Each structure stands twice: as structure tokens, then as C-alpha cells.
Phi, psi and omega in degrees: 000145177298145180278138177286151183239129179226178186230132170255115180257116181277003178049051185291138172260106184286157176305132180085359179248170181247171175299324177301317176301317180300319181293321175297321178296321179297322176296314180299319179293317180295320178295322176295318179295321181296312182284348181259006173086018178288152183285315187201163171234131179242152178233143186254144177278114174230151181229148175059033176240113186294346183255005182229128189253015187259029183296318177270072194301314183294327178293317179296319178302314180297321180296313182291323179300325179289348180245012175229173187247317192221338186294145177287145181226145181188191184257136177225058005216182165282128178274092193303323178297347175281351190222164168278141177304326180297317181297317180294321177298320178294317181297313184279336169295322176296313181299315181293327176294321181282324185229070188300139177075014185232001190248130175249155176228096174271137188236135173232168181245000178286162179287337185068026185190184176268178185295319180295318179295323177303319178292323178295333176281359184065029180269132175282137180304336181268005186295335178294339183295334182262013183307312180301318179293323179294323177299315180295321178297315178298316179301321178296316178299315184293330183268353183082013178242065186301137175274354180251111183306131175083358183245131175221156179272128179230124001281150169248122184293150176292325181276174181271135169259101183291140178262146175229139174262127178257150178188173176221022181210179180290336181302308181298322179298316181293319180294314179300319179295316182296321183272353182067043181245156174298151183237127178245121182258134185277055183287352177288343175221353180224076190280342196302314188261013188305304186294319179296320182293317179296319179297316180298316181298311182293322182292326187260358189301134175241124181302149181224178176297327180281326192215127182272329183226157180302147177220117186249128172246133180234139179274143179210141180274147185221135168228102179246135178213173182297330178226157186296320184297319179296316179297318180295320178296320177298320179297313181300313180298314183294314183286332171295315180297320179296316179294319180299317179295322180296314182293320187289349177302325181254005182222064183300136177086353180265133177253139182244136178285166176300322180296320179292322178296314180298321179293320179299322183292346176262356178279166179305313178294321180292323179296325177296318179293318180296326181295335181299334180255034179307315184269090182226124174263126183220135176140205177289165178306319180296319179294318181295313182294322176299318178297313182297319180294318178295318180298312181297318180294320183297321184256004180060047178275139174274338184208143175247131175253116191261136176249114183262121195248004179307141187293322180276133183299326179299322179289324177294315178301316180295322178297318177299314182294313182297317180295315180297316181295318180292321178294318179297321180294321179293322183288336180276350180274126178300137179261000000 
């Protein structure tokens, strides 16, 4: 079966731009994904990161939903230990009521931040330990079968808000399998355990009311352009900027040249950072789609969620469009 194609929008705030600019860019990307046949667009909860504007994830989902027509929108993900399950049920019940049949709820257990920010969120370091119970509590609110006597989520949408478990380790795979939920692996930045996690999930999967068979979503980075050289140049610029931002966290006020960044990426610490983007499709639309199809087949993914990282929003939109058109063309050709 053809693999489904989706979009992960990191709501990046580019140098010289504002969060408002980022939100307008997110609308442009979602509209491009909608007209290009993508299944869904997800936004991730991050905190205290000056280059990412998706901290109030449910608010951003609602804003983009109001500027699109049909594409599914959701969280990839909400870091549930940062919140009470009731509050998230209320937020996503509201979204599903406003935009029926279009809202997803992907859940993770990481803080989405550093230790100091975690404390500012009033999060207890042990809060991740109750993640499985919190998922079940949230599921109860959304379905109208509350596990807490006398407590219900209002509003509760008439439609279903499907849950997805996100992860980058075997824990998430095992939990998703046990609960019979779709599993999304963050292979776009945490590639190491991908194959083991997918195997564990499929081997242990137990059917549920939401899902009869395992469903695997895998993250992959994409740079698509009309020619290979342009796509490769976009990748180099983007990954240098990413590396520079990573290094500058501990060296405020220091500027690094491109040559210094390239040298760092060949060092032991730099190689670890470079490895995080192992799964990257780069090139012409045909090259990118060939990579995506091979990747999906290799790991038995049902859906790929693509993160397009070109620094200029126009290039990201074009990458989304080119990839979607090329994938649709491949799927229409008899095999």
C-alpha cells in the first residue's frame, strides 16, 4: 500500500523574524500541505526555545485550523506530564467541537524543555512516571467514560479525538502496543532505536476500540528543490544554523564561522549531533520520493511525517509542494 505523507511543522522563528511571522508561515505551510494531499500537520510542544513558537500548541492548532479547510491538525506532541489530563481533554474537546473530524492528539512524556524550565512549568521530575495512567485518564475524559468519579471534560466533542503515542525509545513502543494506539517515532532527530521500537510495537500490539492493527508513523527530514544542488545547499545552511544554535547555548555572545561549524561536526561531540539527522531526504522531487519510499519500506512505516527545514519559508513551502506532487505521481503509476 502507498505510504501516507504528513508534515511536522516546528514553527521556527527565523533570525530577524517574530513569532507572529512564524504563525503566518505555519498557515502557509499547512495550506501547501492541504493542497498537496498530505494527511495531517502536527506541531510540537517546546518551551524556553527562542527559535520555536509552538509552545501553546493547542492555540496554534486552532489558529491554523481556522485558515485551512480539510487537512487534519494536531500535536506531535503534547508533553502530557506538563499538564493535567483534564485540561488537555478540555482543550482538544474544544478544538474537535470547532473543527470536527480534523483534530489529532499526539502525546509524549518528555519535558520539551530543560531542567530549569521544567521547574518553571511546576513539573515534578517524577511526573513522567505516571504517563501511562495519565493517558488512560485523558482517554476517559475524551470518550465520556471518566475514570474520576464526578469529573467530566466540558466541552466534550461529539466526534472522536484519536490518540497517538509519540516516542524515541522502547517505552513508548510498548505503551502504544499495550493500549492499542498508533505509534509515532521521532526518527527525524532520534534515529538510534527506530527499528527496535517498531519491531517491539508490532510484536506486542493489542487491538483496541480505536485501532485494530498496528499503525507506525516515522519522522524524516526533507529538503526538496527543483535541482539537487539547490536542495543540498539548503540542507547545509539549515544544519549549520541548527548546530550554531546548539553550540551557542553555552557560549553566549560568541559567533562561529561556517568553517568552525563544519569542523565541529567532525569532532566527537559534533558527530553525535550530526547523527541526529541521519534520516534526511535531499534532492530533486524524484530523489526525495525514492528515499522516502525506501525508508518507509525498510522500517515498515504506514505513514511518514516529514520535517522540511529550509530556512526561507518560501523554500519550505516549495519543498512541501514538490514532495507531495512527486509522491502523488508515483502512487498514480501502476506497479
